[in-house]
């Protein structure tokens, strides 16, 4: 026996490859033949299980809660759990609302109340926004304006009704003044916070682009403060209706609050509930208008819409 010490890969250890005589020669790659296959396959896309669930329309989901509450209310009234002296039934309230609309008293009261809210909201928006601009854009304005505004903000505006009556009498002026005072402070706080919340890097970028002071205010600061201003407007609208309720119950001879006072004197819970529903729908309509305006003015801001 002899042992070969040849290194690997030497001719002594290499085994020549042998091919079978019947093995077919490899064919060079060529074009793939065009096979005319008439396959009728019914393929269905794979849909996740979460997407196959039946989705309820959003408007139906949003209205289901009030409808269920209304049905429960009617059921309690029909079974006698809620008596008419405590709370009138929905059917009775609908009938009273129709009577108030037909004789024109509810329409006239709504018109008067809307005029008061519009006047107080306009004055409050001008005062609150003006003070916020002075306090937010200038340090000296903040030193002069912010402290008195914060002091007045802590005073309940409802407690100022007797003082307003002494100052302005019993006409429309004290009612509009109460609404104005209630609107001013939420708008001031949100506009001021929006101005001071603008990113400092945006200010530096505007200055590097050569914007003047007015150019920074117009193109950087005010657009950056607009989301806060819209939030403040929504708060102000809610408070304006709250202030209107108090204002119209003091020496008023017209308006929705006046109807409520009369209904209270005659123990008419149905009329009181009708007035409260009118207040709620007017507030909801005002909030819808502001939200639509917000979507129009803030199209540039991507927001989370929920999942």
Short mmCIF file of C-alpha atoms in Angstrom, two decimals:
data_model
loop_
_atom_site.label_atom_id
_atom_site.label_comp_id
_atom_site.label_asym_id
_atom_site.label_seq_id
_atom_site.Cartn_x
_atom_site.Cartn_y
_atom_site.Cartn_z
CA UNK A 1 0.00 0.00 0.00
CA UNK A 2 1.30 3.38 -0.97
CA UNK A 3 0.08 6.64 0.39
CA UNK A 4 0.11 9.63 -1.86
CA UNK A 5 1.24 12.89 -0.29
CA UNK A 6 0.16 15.06 -3.17
CA UNK A 7 -1.50 18.31 -2.18
CA UNK A 8 -5.17 18.85 -2.80
CA UNK A 9 -6.03 19.86 -6.26
CA UNK A 10 -3.06 17.98 -7.78
CA UNK A 11 -3.61 15.85 -10.84
CA UNK A 12 -3.31 12.72 -8.75
CA UNK A 13 -6.37 13.49 -6.67
CA UNK A 14 -8.48 15.20 -9.27
CA UNK A 15 -11.23 12.97 -10.53
CA UNK A 16 -12.12 13.78 -14.09
CA UNK A 17 -15.74 14.54 -14.72
CA UNK A 18 -17.35 12.00 -16.92
CA UNK A 19 -20.56 12.56 -18.70
CA UNK A 20 -23.06 9.93 -19.51
CA UNK A 21 -23.13 9.15 -23.16
CA UNK A 22 -26.89 9.54 -23.22
CA UNK A 23 -26.90 12.91 -21.44
CA UNK A 24 -28.45 15.68 -23.48
CA UNK A 25 -26.35 18.61 -24.46
CA UNK A 26 -27.38 21.88 -22.71
CA UNK A 27 -29.40 24.06 -24.98
CA UNK A 28 -28.66 27.76 -25.16
CA UNK A 29 -31.28 30.08 -23.65
CA UNK A 30 -33.80 31.19 -26.15
CA UNK A 31 -37.08 33.06 -26.23
CA UNK A 32 -39.84 31.66 -24.08
CA UNK A 33 -42.55 30.21 -26.26
CA UNK A 34 -45.81 32.08 -26.22
CA UNK A 35 -48.23 29.65 -24.71
CA UNK A 36 -51.82 30.59 -25.37
CA UNK A 37 -53.38 29.29 -22.20
CA UNK A 38 -57.03 30.10 -21.78
CA UNK A 39 -57.29 29.84 -18.02
CA UNK A 40 -60.53 31.06 -16.50
CA UNK A 41 -59.45 31.66 -12.91
CA UNK A 42 -61.87 33.31 -10.51
CA UNK A 43 -59.49 34.97 -8.07
CA UNK A 44 -60.82 36.90 -5.11
CA UNK A 45 -58.70 39.47 -3.27
CA UNK A 46 -57.73 38.66 0.27
CA UNK A 47 -59.52 41.06 2.59
CA UNK A 48 -58.59 41.32 6.29
CA UNK A 49 -61.21 40.21 8.76
CA UNK A 50 -61.41 43.70 10.27
CA UNK A 51 -62.31 45.16 6.87
CA UNK A 52 -65.02 42.55 6.24
CA UNK A 53 -67.02 43.80 9.19
CA UNK A 54 -70.11 45.82 8.43
CA UNK A 55 -69.30 49.45 9.14
CA UNK A 56 -72.13 51.54 10.55
CA UNK A 57 -72.36 55.02 8.99
CA UNK A 58 -70.96 57.71 11.23
CA UNK A 59 -74.10 59.85 11.13
CA UNK A 60 -76.07 56.87 12.40
CA UNK A 61 -73.62 56.31 15.25
CA UNK A 62 -73.72 59.97 16.23
CA UNK A 63 -77.52 60.09 16.31
CA UNK A 64 -78.04 56.75 18.07
CA UNK A 65 -77.24 58.17 21.52
CA UNK A 66 -79.76 61.06 21.44
CA UNK A 67 -82.42 58.79 19.90
CA UNK A 68 -81.97 56.18 22.65
CA UNK A 69 -82.11 58.90 25.31
CA UNK A 70 -85.29 60.30 23.76
CA UNK A 71 -86.87 56.84 23.65
CA UNK A 72 -86.01 56.26 27.32
CA UNK A 73 -87.48 59.64 28.21
CA UNK A 74 -90.72 58.84 26.39
CA UNK A 75 -90.89 55.42 28.06
CA UNK A 76 -90.49 56.90 31.54
CA UNK A 77 -93.15 59.52 30.80
CA UNK A 78 -95.59 56.93 29.42
CA UNK A 79 -95.20 54.63 32.42
CA UNK A 80 -95.74 57.49 34.88
CA UNK A 81 -92.25 57.49 36.35
CA UNK A 82 -91.81 61.07 35.12
CA UNK A 83 -94.92 63.13 35.73
CA UNK A 84 -95.82 66.25 33.77
CA UNK A 85 -95.17 68.43 36.81
CA UNK A 86 -91.57 67.20 36.99
CA UNK A 87 -90.77 66.92 33.29
CA UNK A 88 -93.10 66.95 30.32
CA UNK A 89 -92.99 64.12 27.80
CA UNK A 90 -91.26 64.51 24.42
CA UNK A 91 -94.60 64.40 22.63
CA UNK A 92 -95.96 67.23 24.76
CA UNK A 93 -92.79 69.27 24.23
CA UNK A 94 -93.04 68.80 20.46
CA UNK A 95 -96.66 69.97 20.54
CA UNK A 96 -95.79 73.06 22.61
CA UNK A 97 -92.89 73.87 20.30
CA UNK A 98 -95.24 73.74 17.33
CA UNK A 99 -97.69 76.07 19.08
CA UNK A 100 -94.92 78.56 19.94
CA UNK A 101 -93.68 78.54 16.36
CA UNK A 102 -97.17 78.92 14.89
CA UNK A 103 -98.03 81.99 16.94
CA UNK A 104 -94.61 83.55 16.24
CA UNK A 105 -93.50 83.96 19.86
CA UNK A 106 -90.57 81.52 19.60
CA UNK A 107 -89.34 83.00 16.32
CA UNK A 108 -89.43 86.52 17.73
CA UNK A 109 -87.61 85.41 20.89
CA UNK A 110 -84.89 83.63 18.86
CA UNK A 111 -84.34 86.72 16.71
CA UNK A 112 -83.92 88.95 19.77
CA UNK A 113 -81.54 86.52 21.46
CA UNK A 114 -79.44 86.11 18.33
CA UNK A 115 -79.08 89.86 18.01
CA UNK A 116 -77.87 90.12 21.60
CA UNK A 117 -75.37 87.28 21.17
CA UNK A 118 -74.09 88.72 17.90
CA UNK A 119 -73.56 92.16 19.44
CA UNK A 120 -71.82 90.84 22.55
CA UNK A 121 -69.73 88.39 20.56
CA UNK A 122 -68.55 91.06 18.12
CA UNK A 123 -67.55 93.47 20.88
CA UNK A 124 -65.92 90.72 22.95
CA UNK A 125 -63.98 89.41 19.95
CA UNK A 126 -62.67 92.88 19.10
CA UNK A 127 -61.66 93.65 22.69
CA UNK A 128 -60.21 90.23 23.47
CA UNK A 129 -58.26 89.94 20.21
CA UNK A 130 -57.00 93.51 20.45
CA UNK A 131 -55.74 93.06 24.00
CA UNK A 132 -54.14 89.72 23.09
CA UNK A 133 -52.29 91.29 20.15
CA UNK A 134 -50.98 94.13 22.31
CA UNK A 135 -49.95 91.79 25.10
CA UNK A 136 -48.58 89.05 22.87
CA UNK A 137 -46.61 91.09 20.35
CA UNK A 138 -45.02 93.60 22.72
CA UNK A 139 -43.33 93.02 26.06
CA UNK A 140 -44.38 96.42 27.35
CA UNK A 141 -47.94 95.58 26.32
CA UNK A 142 -47.76 92.37 28.34
CA UNK A 143 -46.51 94.28 31.38
CA UNK A 144 -49.35 96.78 31.16
CA UNK A 145 -52.28 94.66 29.91
CA UNK A 146 -51.86 91.09 31.12
CA UNK A 147 -52.01 91.65 34.88
CA UNK A 148 -55.30 93.65 34.88
CA UNK A 149 -56.88 91.16 32.48
CA UNK A 150 -55.91 88.22 34.68
CA UNK A 151 -57.38 90.01 37.70
CA UNK A 152 -60.68 90.72 35.96
CA UNK A 153 -60.81 87.18 34.58
CA UNK A 154 -61.11 85.72 38.08
CA UNK A 155 -64.17 87.85 38.85
CA UNK A 156 -67.41 85.95 38.01
CA UNK A 157 -69.12 87.96 35.27
CA UNK A 158 -72.52 86.89 36.60
CA UNK A 159 -71.75 88.73 39.84
CA UNK A 160 -71.37 91.96 37.88
CA UNK A 161 -75.02 91.98 36.73
CA UNK A 162 -76.24 94.30 39.52
CA UNK A 163 -73.37 96.68 38.84
CA UNK A 164 -74.11 96.69 35.10
CA UNK A 165 -77.77 97.45 35.81
CA UNK A 166 -76.73 100.44 37.92
CA UNK A 167 -74.32 101.64 35.23
CA UNK A 168 -76.32 100.96 32.07
CA UNK A 169 -79.92 100.76 33.24
CA UNK A 170 -82.36 97.96 32.42
CA UNK A 171 -82.30 98.14 28.63
CA UNK A 172 -80.20 96.19 26.14
CA UNK A 173 -76.85 97.65 27.22
CA UNK A 174 -76.33 95.55 30.39
CA UNK A 175 -77.29 92.35 28.58
CA UNK A 176 -74.79 92.96 25.77
CA UNK A 177 -72.17 94.02 28.34
CA UNK A 178 -72.53 90.72 30.21
CA UNK A 179 -72.09 88.73 26.99
CA UNK A 180 -69.14 90.89 25.97
CA UNK A 181 -67.40 90.30 29.28
CA UNK A 182 -67.96 86.55 29.07
CA UNK A 183 -66.58 86.38 25.53
CA UNK A 184 -63.51 88.58 26.02
CA UNK A 185 -61.41 86.51 28.41
CA UNK A 186 -61.43 83.06 26.68
CA UNK A 187 -60.54 84.71 23.39
CA UNK A 188 -57.79 86.77 25.00
CA UNK A 189 -56.19 83.76 26.68
CA UNK A 190 -56.19 81.56 23.59
CA UNK A 191 -54.98 84.24 21.16
CA UNK A 192 -52.25 85.29 23.58
CA UNK A 193 -51.16 81.67 24.08
CA UNK A 194 -51.20 81.13 20.30
CA UNK A 195 -48.96 84.14 19.68
CA UNK A 196 -46.48 83.19 22.37
CA UNK A 197 -46.55 79.56 21.23
CA UNK A 198 -45.18 80.29 17.75
CA UNK A 199 -41.91 78.41 17.17
CA UNK A 200 -38.88 80.69 17.57
CA UNK A 201 -37.17 78.92 14.67
CA UNK A 202 -39.92 80.13 12.36
CA UNK A 203 -39.25 83.69 13.54
CA UNK A 204 -35.53 83.25 12.84
CA UNK A 205 -36.28 81.79 9.41
CA UNK A 206 -38.50 84.76 8.57
CA UNK A 207 -35.84 87.21 9.70
CA UNK A 208 -33.21 85.43 7.61
CA UNK A 209 -35.50 85.80 4.60
CA UNK A 210 -35.59 89.53 5.16
CA UNK A 211 -39.12 89.91 6.52
CA UNK A 212 -39.84 93.13 8.35
CA UNK A 213 -41.60 93.34 11.70
CA UNK A 214 -44.98 93.65 10.04
CA UNK A 215 -44.07 90.87 7.62
CA UNK A 216 -43.27 88.53 10.51
CA UNK A 217 -46.56 89.37 12.18
CA UNK A 218 -48.55 88.89 8.99
CA UNK A 219 -46.89 85.80 7.52
CA UNK A 220 -45.57 83.94 10.58
CA UNK A 221 -47.06 84.99 13.89
CA UNK A 222 -50.73 85.45 13.00
CA UNK A 223 -51.00 82.20 10.98
CA UNK A 224 -49.26 80.37 13.82
CA UNK A 225 -51.70 81.82 16.36
CA UNK A 226 -54.77 81.08 14.25
CA UNK A 227 -55.43 77.58 15.70
CA UNK A 228 -55.48 79.02 19.21
CA UNK A 229 -57.75 81.84 18.08
CA UNK A 230 -60.27 79.38 16.61
CA UNK A 231 -60.24 77.35 19.82
CA UNK A 232 -60.84 80.53 21.80
CA UNK A 233 -63.72 81.44 19.50
CA UNK A 234 -65.40 78.10 20.16
CA UNK A 235 -65.05 78.59 23.91
CA UNK A 236 -66.36 82.14 23.60
CA UNK A 237 -69.44 81.01 21.71
CA UNK A 238 -70.31 78.53 24.44
CA UNK A 239 -69.88 81.13 27.15
CA UNK A 240 -71.90 83.68 25.16
CA UNK A 241 -74.98 81.45 25.31
CA UNK A 242 -74.40 80.87 29.02
CA UNK A 243 -74.15 84.62 29.60
CA UNK A 244 -77.29 85.16 27.54
CA UNK A 245 -79.28 82.86 29.85
CA UNK A 246 -78.36 85.01 32.85
CA UNK A 247 -78.75 88.29 30.99
CA UNK A 248 -82.24 87.54 29.69
CA UNK A 249 -83.55 86.54 33.08
CA UNK A 250 -82.86 89.99 34.56
CA UNK A 251 -85.36 92.71 33.64
CA UNK A 252 -86.01 91.29 30.16
CA UNK A 253 -89.24 91.70 28.21
CA UNK A 254 -88.24 89.64 25.16
CA UNK A 255 -85.97 86.80 24.16
CA UNK A 256 -85.74 83.12 24.98
CA UNK A 257 -84.82 83.85 28.59
CA UNK A 258 -87.97 85.94 28.95
CA UNK A 259 -90.06 82.96 27.80
CA UNK A 260 -88.32 80.81 30.41
CA UNK A 261 -89.08 83.30 33.18
CA UNK A 262 -92.74 83.38 32.21
CA UNK A 263 -92.87 79.58 32.05
CA UNK A 264 -91.25 79.37 35.49
CA UNK A 265 -93.93 81.62 36.97
CA UNK A 266 -96.69 79.38 35.55
CA UNK A 267 -94.85 76.07 36.26
CA UNK A 268 -94.72 75.22 32.55
CA UNK A 269 -91.92 72.68 32.36
CA UNK A 270 -92.75 71.99 28.70
CA UNK A 271 -92.02 75.60 27.68
CA UNK A 272 -88.83 75.63 29.76
CA UNK A 273 -87.57 72.47 28.05
CA UNK A 274 -88.42 73.93 24.63
CA UNK A 275 -86.34 77.02 25.42
CA UNK A 276 -83.44 74.86 26.65
CA UNK A 277 -83.55 72.80 23.46
CA UNK A 278 -83.50 76.00 21.40
CA UNK A 279 -80.45 77.20 23.36
CA UNK A 280 -78.74 73.86 22.73
CA UNK A 281 -79.45 73.80 19.00
CA UNK A 282 -78.37 77.41 18.53
CA UNK A 283 -75.12 76.68 20.36
CA UNK A 284 -74.59 73.52 18.29
CA UNK A 285 -75.21 75.47 15.08
CA UNK A 286 -72.73 78.16 16.10
CA UNK A 287 -70.12 75.52 16.94
CA UNK A 288 -70.69 73.83 13.57
CA UNK A 289 -70.10 77.14 11.78
CA UNK A 290 -66.86 77.73 13.67
CA UNK A 291 -65.63 74.18 12.99
CA UNK A 292 -66.38 74.59 9.30
CA UNK A 293 -64.49 77.88 9.30
CA UNK A 294 -61.62 76.16 11.12
CA UNK A 295 -61.39 73.42 8.50
CA UNK A 296 -61.37 76.08 5.78
CA UNK A 297 -58.70 78.31 7.34
CA UNK A 298 -56.48 75.55 8.75
CA UNK A 299 -56.17 73.30 5.72
CA UNK A 300 -52.40 73.54 5.99
CA UNK A 301 -52.34 71.89 9.44
CA UNK A 302 -52.47 68.06 9.47
CA UNK A 303 -54.31 66.78 12.54
CA UNK A 304 -55.21 63.44 14.07
CA UNK A 305 -58.83 62.58 13.28
CA UNK A 306 -59.18 59.45 15.42
CA UNK A 307 -59.11 55.77 14.60
#
